[in-house]
Coordinates of C-alpha atoms and ligand atoms in Angstrom, one line a residue:
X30 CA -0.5 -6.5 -65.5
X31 CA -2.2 -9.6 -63.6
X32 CA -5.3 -11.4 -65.0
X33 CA -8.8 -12.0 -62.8
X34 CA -11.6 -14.1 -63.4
X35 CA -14.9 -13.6 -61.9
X36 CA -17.8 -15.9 -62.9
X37 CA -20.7 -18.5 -61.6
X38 CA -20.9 -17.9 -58.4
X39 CA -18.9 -15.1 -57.9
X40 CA -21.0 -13.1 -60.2
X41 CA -24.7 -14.7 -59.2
X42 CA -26.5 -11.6 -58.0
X43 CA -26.1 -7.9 -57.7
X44 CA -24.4 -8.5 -54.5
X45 CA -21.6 -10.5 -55.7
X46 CA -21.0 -7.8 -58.0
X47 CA -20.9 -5.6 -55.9
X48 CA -18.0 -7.6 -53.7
X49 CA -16.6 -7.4 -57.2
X50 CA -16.2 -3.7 -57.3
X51 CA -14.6 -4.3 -53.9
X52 CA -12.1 -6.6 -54.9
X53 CA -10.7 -4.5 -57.5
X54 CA -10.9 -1.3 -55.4
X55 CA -8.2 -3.0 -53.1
X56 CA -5.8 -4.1 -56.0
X57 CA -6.0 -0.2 -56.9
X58 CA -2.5 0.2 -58.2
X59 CA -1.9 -2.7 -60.7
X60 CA -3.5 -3.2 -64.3
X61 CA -6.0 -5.9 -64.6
X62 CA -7.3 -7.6 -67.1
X63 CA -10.6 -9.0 -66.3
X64 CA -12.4 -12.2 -67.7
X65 CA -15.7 -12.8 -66.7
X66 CA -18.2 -15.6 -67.6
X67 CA -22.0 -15.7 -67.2
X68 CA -23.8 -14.9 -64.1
X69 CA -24.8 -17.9 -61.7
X70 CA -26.7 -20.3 -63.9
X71 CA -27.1 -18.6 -66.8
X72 CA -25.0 -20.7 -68.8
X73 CA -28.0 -23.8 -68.2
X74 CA -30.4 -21.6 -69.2
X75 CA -29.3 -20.9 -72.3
X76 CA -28.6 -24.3 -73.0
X77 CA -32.6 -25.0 -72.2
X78 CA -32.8 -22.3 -74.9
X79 CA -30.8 -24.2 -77.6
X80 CA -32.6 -27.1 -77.1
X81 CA -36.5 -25.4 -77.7
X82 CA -35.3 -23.4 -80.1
X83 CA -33.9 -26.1 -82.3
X84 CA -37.0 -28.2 -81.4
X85 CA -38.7 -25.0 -82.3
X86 CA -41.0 -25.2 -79.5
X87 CA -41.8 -21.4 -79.2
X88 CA -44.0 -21.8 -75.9
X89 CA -41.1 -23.1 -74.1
X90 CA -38.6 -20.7 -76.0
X91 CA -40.1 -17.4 -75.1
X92 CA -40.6 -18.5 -71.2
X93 CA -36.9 -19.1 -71.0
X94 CA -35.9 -15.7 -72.9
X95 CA -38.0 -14.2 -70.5
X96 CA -36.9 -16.1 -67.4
X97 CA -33.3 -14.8 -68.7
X98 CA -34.3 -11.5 -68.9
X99 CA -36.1 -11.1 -65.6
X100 CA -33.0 -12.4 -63.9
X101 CA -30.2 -9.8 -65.6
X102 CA -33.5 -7.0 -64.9
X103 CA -33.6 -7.8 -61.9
X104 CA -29.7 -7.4 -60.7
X105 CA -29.3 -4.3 -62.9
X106 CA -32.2 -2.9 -61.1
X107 CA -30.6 -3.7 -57.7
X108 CA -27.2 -2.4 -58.4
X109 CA -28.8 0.7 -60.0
X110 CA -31.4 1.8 -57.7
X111 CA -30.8 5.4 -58.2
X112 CA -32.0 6.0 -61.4
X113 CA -30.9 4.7 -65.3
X114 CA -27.1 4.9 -66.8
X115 CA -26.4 3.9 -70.9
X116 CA -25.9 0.1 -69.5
X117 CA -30.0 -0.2 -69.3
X118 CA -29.4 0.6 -73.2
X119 CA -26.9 -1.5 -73.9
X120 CA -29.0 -4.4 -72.1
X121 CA -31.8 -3.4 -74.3
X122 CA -29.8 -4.1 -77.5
X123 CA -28.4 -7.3 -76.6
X124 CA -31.4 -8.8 -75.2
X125 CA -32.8 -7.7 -78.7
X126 CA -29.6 -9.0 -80.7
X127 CA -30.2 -12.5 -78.7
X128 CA -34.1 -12.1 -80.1
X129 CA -32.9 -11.3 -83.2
X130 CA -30.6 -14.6 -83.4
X131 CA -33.4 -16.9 -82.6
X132 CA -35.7 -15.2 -85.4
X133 CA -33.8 -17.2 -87.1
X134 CA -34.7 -20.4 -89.1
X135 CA -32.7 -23.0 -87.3
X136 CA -29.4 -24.3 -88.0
X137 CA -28.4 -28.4 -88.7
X138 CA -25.8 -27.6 -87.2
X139 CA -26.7 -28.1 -83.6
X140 CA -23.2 -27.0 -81.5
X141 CA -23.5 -24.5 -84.2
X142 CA -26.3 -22.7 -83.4
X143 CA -25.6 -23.6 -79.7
X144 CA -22.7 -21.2 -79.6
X145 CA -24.3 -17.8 -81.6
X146 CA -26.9 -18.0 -78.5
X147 CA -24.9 -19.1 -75.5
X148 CA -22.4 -16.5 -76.2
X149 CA -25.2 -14.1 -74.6
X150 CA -24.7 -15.3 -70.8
X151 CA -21.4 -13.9 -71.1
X152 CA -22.1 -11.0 -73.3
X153 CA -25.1 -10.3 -71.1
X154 CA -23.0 -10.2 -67.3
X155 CA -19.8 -8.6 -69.3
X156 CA -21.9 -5.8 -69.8
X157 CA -23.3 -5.3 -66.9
X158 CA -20.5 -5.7 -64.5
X159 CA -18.9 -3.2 -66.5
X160 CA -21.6 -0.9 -66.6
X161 CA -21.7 -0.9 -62.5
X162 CA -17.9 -0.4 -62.6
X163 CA -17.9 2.3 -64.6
X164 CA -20.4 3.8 -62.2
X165 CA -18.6 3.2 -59.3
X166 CA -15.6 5.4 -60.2
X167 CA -13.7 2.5 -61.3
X168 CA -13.1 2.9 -65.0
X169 CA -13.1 0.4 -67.5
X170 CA -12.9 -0.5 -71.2
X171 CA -15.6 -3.2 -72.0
X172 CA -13.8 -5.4 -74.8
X173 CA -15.8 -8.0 -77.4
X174 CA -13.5 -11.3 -76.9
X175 CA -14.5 -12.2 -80.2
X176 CA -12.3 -9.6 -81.9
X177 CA -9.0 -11.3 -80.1
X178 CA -9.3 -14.6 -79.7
X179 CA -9.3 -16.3 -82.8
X180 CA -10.3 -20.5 -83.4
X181 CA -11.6 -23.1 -85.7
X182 CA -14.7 -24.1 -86.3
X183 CA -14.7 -26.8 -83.9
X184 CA -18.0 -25.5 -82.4
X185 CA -18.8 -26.2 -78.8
X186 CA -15.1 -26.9 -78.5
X187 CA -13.2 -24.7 -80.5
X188 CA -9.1 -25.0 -80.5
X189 CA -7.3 -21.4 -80.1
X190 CA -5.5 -20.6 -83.2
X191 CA -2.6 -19.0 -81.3
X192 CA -0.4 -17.5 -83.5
X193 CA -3.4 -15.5 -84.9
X194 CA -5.1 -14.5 -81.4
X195 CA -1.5 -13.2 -80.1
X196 CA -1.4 -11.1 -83.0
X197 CA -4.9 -9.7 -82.3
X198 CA -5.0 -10.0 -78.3
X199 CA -1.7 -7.6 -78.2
X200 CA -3.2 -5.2 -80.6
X201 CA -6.2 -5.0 -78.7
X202 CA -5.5 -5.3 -75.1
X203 CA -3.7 -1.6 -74.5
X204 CA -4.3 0.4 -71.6
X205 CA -5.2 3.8 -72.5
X206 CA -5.8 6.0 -69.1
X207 CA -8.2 3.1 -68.1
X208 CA -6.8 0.6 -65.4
X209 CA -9.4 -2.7 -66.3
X210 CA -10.1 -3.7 -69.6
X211 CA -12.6 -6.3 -68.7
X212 CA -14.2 -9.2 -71.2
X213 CA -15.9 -12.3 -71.5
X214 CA -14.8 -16.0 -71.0
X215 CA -15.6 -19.0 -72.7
X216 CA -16.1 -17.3 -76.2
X217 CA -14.0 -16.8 -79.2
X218 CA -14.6 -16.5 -83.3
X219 CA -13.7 -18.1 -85.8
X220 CA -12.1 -16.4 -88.9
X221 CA -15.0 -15.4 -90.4
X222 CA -16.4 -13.9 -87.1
X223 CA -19.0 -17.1 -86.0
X224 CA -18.9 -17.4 -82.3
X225 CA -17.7 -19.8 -80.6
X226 CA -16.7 -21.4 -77.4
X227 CA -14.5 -23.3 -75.6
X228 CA -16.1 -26.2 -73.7
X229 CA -17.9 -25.8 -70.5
X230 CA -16.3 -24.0 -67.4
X231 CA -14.0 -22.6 -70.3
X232 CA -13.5 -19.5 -69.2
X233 CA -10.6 -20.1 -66.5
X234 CA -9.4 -21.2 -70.0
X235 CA -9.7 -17.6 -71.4
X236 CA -7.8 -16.1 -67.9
X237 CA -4.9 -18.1 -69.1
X238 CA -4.8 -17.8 -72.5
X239 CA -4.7 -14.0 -72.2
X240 CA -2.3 -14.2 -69.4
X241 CA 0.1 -16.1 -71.6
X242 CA -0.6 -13.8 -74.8
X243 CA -0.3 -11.0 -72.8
X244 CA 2.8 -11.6 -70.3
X245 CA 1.0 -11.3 -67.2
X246 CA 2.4 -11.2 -64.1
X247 CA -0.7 -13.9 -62.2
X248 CA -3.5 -14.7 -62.6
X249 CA -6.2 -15.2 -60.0
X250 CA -9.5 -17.2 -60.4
X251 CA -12.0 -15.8 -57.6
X252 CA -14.6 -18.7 -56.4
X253 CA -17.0 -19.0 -54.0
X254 CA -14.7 -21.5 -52.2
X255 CA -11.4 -20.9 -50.0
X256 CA -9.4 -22.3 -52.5
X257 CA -8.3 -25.6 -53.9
X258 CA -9.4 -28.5 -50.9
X259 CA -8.1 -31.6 -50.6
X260 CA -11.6 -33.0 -51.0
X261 CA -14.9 -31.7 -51.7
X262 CA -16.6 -30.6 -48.6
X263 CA -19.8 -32.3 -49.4
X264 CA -18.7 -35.8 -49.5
X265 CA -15.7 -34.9 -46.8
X266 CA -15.4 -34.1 -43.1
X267 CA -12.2 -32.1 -42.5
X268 CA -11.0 -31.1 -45.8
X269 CA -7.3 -29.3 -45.7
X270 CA -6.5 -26.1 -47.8
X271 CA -3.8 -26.5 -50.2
X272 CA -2.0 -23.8 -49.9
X273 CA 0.5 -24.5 -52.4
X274 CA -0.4 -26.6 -55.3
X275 CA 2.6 -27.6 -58.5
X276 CA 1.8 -27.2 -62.1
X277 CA 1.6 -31.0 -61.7
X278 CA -0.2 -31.9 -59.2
X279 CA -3.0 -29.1 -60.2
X280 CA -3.1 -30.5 -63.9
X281 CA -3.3 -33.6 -62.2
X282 CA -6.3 -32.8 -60.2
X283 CA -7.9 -30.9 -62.5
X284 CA -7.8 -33.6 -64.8
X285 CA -9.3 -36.5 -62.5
X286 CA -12.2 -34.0 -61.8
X287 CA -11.9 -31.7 -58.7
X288 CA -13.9 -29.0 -60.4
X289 CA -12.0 -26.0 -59.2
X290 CA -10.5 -25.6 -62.0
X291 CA -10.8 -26.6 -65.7
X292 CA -8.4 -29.4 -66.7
X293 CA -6.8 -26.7 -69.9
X294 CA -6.1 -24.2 -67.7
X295 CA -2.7 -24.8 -66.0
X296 CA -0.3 -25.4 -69.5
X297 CA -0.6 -22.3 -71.0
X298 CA 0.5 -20.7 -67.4
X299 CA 2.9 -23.2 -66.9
X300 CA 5.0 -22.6 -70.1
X301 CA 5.5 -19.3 -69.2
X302 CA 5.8 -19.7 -65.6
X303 CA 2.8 -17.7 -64.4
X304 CA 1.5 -18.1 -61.2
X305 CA -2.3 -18.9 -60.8
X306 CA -4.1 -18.0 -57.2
X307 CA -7.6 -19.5 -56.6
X308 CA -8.9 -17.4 -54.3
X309 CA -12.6 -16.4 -52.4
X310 CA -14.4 -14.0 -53.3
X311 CA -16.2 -14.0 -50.4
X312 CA -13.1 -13.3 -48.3
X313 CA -10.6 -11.6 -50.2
X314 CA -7.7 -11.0 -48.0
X315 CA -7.4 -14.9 -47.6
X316 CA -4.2 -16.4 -49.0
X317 CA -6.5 -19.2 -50.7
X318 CA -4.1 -21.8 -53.4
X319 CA -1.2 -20.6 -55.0
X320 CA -0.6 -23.1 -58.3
X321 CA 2.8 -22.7 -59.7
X322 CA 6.4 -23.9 -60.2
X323 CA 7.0 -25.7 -56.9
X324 CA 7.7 -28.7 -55.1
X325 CA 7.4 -29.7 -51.8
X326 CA 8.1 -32.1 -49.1
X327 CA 4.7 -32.8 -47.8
X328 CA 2.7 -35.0 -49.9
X329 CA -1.2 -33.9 -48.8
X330 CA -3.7 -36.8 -50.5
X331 CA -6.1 -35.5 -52.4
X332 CA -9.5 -37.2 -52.7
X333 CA -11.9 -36.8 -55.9
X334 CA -15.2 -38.3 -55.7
X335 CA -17.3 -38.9 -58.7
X336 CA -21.1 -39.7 -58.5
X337 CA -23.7 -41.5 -60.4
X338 CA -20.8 -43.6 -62.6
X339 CA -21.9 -46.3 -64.9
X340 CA -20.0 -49.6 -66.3
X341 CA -19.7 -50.4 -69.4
X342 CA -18.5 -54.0 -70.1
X343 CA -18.0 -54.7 -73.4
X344 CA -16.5 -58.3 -74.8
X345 CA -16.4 -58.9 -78.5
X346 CA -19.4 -61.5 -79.8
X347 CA -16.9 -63.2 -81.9
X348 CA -15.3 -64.2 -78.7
X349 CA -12.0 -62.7 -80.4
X350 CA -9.6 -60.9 -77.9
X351 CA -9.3 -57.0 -77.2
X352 CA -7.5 -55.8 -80.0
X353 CA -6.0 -52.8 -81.7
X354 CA -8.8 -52.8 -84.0
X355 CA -11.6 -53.9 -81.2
X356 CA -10.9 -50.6 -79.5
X357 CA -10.6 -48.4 -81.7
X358 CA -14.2 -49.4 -82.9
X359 CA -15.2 -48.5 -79.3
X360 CA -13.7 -45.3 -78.9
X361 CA -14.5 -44.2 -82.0
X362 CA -18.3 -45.1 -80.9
X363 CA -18.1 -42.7 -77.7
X364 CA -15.9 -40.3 -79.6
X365 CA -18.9 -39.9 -81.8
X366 CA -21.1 -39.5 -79.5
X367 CA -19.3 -37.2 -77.4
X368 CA -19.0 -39.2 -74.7
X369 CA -15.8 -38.8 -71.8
X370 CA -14.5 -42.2 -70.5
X371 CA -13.2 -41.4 -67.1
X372 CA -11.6 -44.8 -66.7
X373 CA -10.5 -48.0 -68.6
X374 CA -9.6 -51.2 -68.1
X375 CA -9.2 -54.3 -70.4
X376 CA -8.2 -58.1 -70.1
X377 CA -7.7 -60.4 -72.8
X378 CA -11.4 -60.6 -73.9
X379 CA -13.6 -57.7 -72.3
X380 CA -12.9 -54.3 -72.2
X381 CA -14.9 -51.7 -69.5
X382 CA -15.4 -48.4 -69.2
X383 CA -16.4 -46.3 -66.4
X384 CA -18.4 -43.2 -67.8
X385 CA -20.3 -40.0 -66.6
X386 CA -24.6 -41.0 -65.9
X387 CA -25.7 -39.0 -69.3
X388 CA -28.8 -41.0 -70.1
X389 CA -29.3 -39.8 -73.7
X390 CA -25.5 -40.2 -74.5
X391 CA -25.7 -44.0 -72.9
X392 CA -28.4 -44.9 -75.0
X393 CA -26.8 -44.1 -77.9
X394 CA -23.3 -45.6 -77.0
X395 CA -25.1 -48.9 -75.9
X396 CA -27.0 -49.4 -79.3
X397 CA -24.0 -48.5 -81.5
X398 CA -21.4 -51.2 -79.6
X399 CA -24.2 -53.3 -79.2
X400 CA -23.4 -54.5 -83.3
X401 CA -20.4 -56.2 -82.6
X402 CA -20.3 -56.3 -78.4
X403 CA -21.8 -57.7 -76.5
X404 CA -22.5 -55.2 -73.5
X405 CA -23.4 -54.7 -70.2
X406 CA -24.1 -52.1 -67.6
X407 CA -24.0 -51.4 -64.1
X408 CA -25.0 -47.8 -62.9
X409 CA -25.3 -46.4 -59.6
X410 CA -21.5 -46.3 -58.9
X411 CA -18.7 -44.7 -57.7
X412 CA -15.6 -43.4 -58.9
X413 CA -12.8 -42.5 -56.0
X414 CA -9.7 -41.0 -57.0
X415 CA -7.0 -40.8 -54.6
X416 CA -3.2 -38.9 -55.4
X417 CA -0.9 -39.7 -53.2
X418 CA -2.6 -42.3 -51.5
X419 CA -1.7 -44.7 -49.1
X420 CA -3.4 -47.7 -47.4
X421 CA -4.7 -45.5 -44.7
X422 CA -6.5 -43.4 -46.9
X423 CA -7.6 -46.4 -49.1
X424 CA -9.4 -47.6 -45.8
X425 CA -11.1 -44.3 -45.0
X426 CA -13.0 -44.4 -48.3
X427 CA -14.1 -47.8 -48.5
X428 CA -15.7 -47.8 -45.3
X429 CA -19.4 -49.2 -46.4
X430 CA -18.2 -49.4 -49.9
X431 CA -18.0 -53.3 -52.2
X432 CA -15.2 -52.4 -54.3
X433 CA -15.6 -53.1 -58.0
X434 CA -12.4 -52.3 -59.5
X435 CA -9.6 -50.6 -59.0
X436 CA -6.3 -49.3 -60.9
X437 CA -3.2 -48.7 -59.2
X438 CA -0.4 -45.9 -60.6
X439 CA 2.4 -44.9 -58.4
X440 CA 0.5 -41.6 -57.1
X441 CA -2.9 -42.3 -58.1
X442 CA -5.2 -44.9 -57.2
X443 CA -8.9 -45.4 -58.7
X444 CA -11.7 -47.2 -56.8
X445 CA -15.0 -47.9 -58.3
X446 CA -17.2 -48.8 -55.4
X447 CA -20.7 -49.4 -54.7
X448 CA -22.3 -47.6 -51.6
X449 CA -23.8 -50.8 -49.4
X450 CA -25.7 -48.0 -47.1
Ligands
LIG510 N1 -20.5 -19.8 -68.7 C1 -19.8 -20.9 -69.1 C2 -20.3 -22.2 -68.4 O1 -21.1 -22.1 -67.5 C3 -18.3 -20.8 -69.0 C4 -17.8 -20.7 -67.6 O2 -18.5 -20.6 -66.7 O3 -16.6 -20.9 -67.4 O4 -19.9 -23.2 -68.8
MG511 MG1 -18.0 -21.3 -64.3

């Protein structure tokens, strides 16, 4: 059995679905399981959603739950030109569910409300895709992800309760004459069946839980890129393919950023030794990135650019040094407010941070330090990440660039730089 995951991109338009169906008409002998998240940008507009309904701003509500309609309409009509199948039904009734959700009165609980009505992007595309499947003489089991994967109540962020969801998952996931039992990404439930989810881009997340639950054989994440790059291609001229990528290295990567793949993905692949392809959809017979349990000879740098950074100085208005206790004020300040420091650096009396451009999030991180630090910020930065670096590629970034600071590991090196163009 091997594990695929189609989403975003890959699953945009009734087109890419279609070049779905082709995919898995060419892997016709093996048993996949299928995880797919929401179509294109779904996921945003749901989120736009969230936020009127819990404003309760019906004007704006309705336009979005119609906007979201039109759009899944619109590729079911396309891929089913030729008249109606049960899928237009089943459409029908979770449109209708999601209507039925924002009835409503609205939660306190923001994240928890957030996750009963994004679960719909994927529960919306799952359906569909499945529905088109099934009429294209490829048969498949549409499964409710809810009923497998089991978590806490951490909403917005829930942690897998694994022992629980193995249980389940195995129970669940049994080929009966069907070769794709196909599902949704990103979602889960907690005990008493709330939804949930598992952080942003979680649903490579999903593709390797199940893989590891389930014993599969790989697992292959199908993008709308070639694979795993070097660089990204819009800040890059003559980005390399990496063909072959370690557990490491791809955590690594991951980790600092490169967006190909989310960060939680690789461990639970990697502790049972499962190889992960990344792989284009738009060109299936491409070798694209094989991640796995390898090393090799040829160090490749890797670059990871990061826009629209911001520095936080802090230094402590008592003039005392950066202690123990001075920092874990601070990152219990960003921890509260949910916000990701991408990279640190103290000296004896001011500490800085180097943090994602989220205005709202800022605003509230500046006033809370602002009690006890005294703080400053510089925005408009960038953050370069280089592994494996060496001068040369050092001096190919900071061509036009006024470094700010820097941090130096054995493979990695970090560059926050100003552009001077
Ligand atoms: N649909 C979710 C998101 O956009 C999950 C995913 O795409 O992996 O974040
Ligand atoms: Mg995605």
């Amino acid at each position: 059995m091997i594990v695929f995951k189609f989403g975003g991109a890959s699953v945009k338009s009734a087109e890419a679905v279609r070049s779905v169906a082709g995919i898995l008409k060419k892997y016709e002998e093996e048993e996949i399981v299928v995880v797919v998240s929401a179509m294109g940008k779904t996921t945003n507009a749901l989120e736009r959603v969230v936020e009127s309904y819990q404003k309760r701003d019906r004007q704006r509500l309705d336009h979005e739950v119609q906007m979201l309609r039109d759009f899944h309409m619109d590729i079911l009509n396309k891929l089913f030109e030729k008249g109606r199948y049960p899928v237009f039904q089943e459409i029908e009734d979770t449109l209708r569910e999601l209507s039925e959700q924002l009835e409503e009165e609205p939660a306190l609980n923001y994240d928890y409300d957030y996750d009963r009505i994004i679960c719909y992007g994927e529960l919306l595309s799952s359906r569909i895709i499945a529905g088109f499947l099934n009429s294209s003489d490829i048969p498949v089991r549409w499964m409710d992800i809810r009923k497998s994967l089991k978590s806490d109540n951490t909403y917005r962020e829930a942690r897998i309760d694994w022992e629980l969801s193995t249980r389940l998952a195995r129970e669940h996931f049994i080929f009966r004459g069907e070769r794709i039992l196909l599902t949704q990404g990103f979602l889960a439930s907690t005990i008493n069946n709330q939804t949930t989810s598992l952080g942003r881009e979680g649903s490579d997340y999903t593709a390797a839980i199940l893989a590891h639950i389930l014993r599969a054989d790989s697992v292959t994440i199908w993008k709308d890129v070639p694979g795993v790059l070097n660089a990204d291609p819009k800040y890059f001229d003559d980005t390399i393919l990496l063909e072959k990528l370690s557990y490491l290295d791809a955590i690594e990567l991951a980790y600092f950023g490169t967006g190909v793949i989310h960060p939680k993905t690789i461990k639970p692949l990697q502790n049972k030794n499962i190889n992960l392809y990344v792989k284009s959809f738009l060109n299936p017979d491409a070798r694209g990135t094989l991640i796995g349990n390898f090393s090799y000879d040829k160090l490749v740098p890797s670059f990871i650019f990061k826009m629209d950074q911001v520095l936080i100085r802090t230094s402590p208005r008592d003039f005392s040094f950066i202690t123990e206790d001075n920092l874990e004020e601070i990152f219990g300040i960003l921890h509260k407010n949910g916000m990701k420091i991408n990279l640190m650096q103290n000296s004896a009396v001011s500490f800085q941070m180097i943090v994602n451009n989220d205005k709202r999030k800022l605003h509230l991180v500046v006033d809370d330090l602002d009690e006890k630090f005294r703080v400053s910020i510089q925005t408009g930065l960038e953050l370069i990440t280089i592994r494996y670096f060496d001068q040369s590629t050092i001096d190919r970034v900071m061509i036009n660039k006024e470094l700010i600071l820097e941090q130096r590991g054995v493979q990695n090196i970090q560059l926050l730089v100003r552009d001077l163009k």
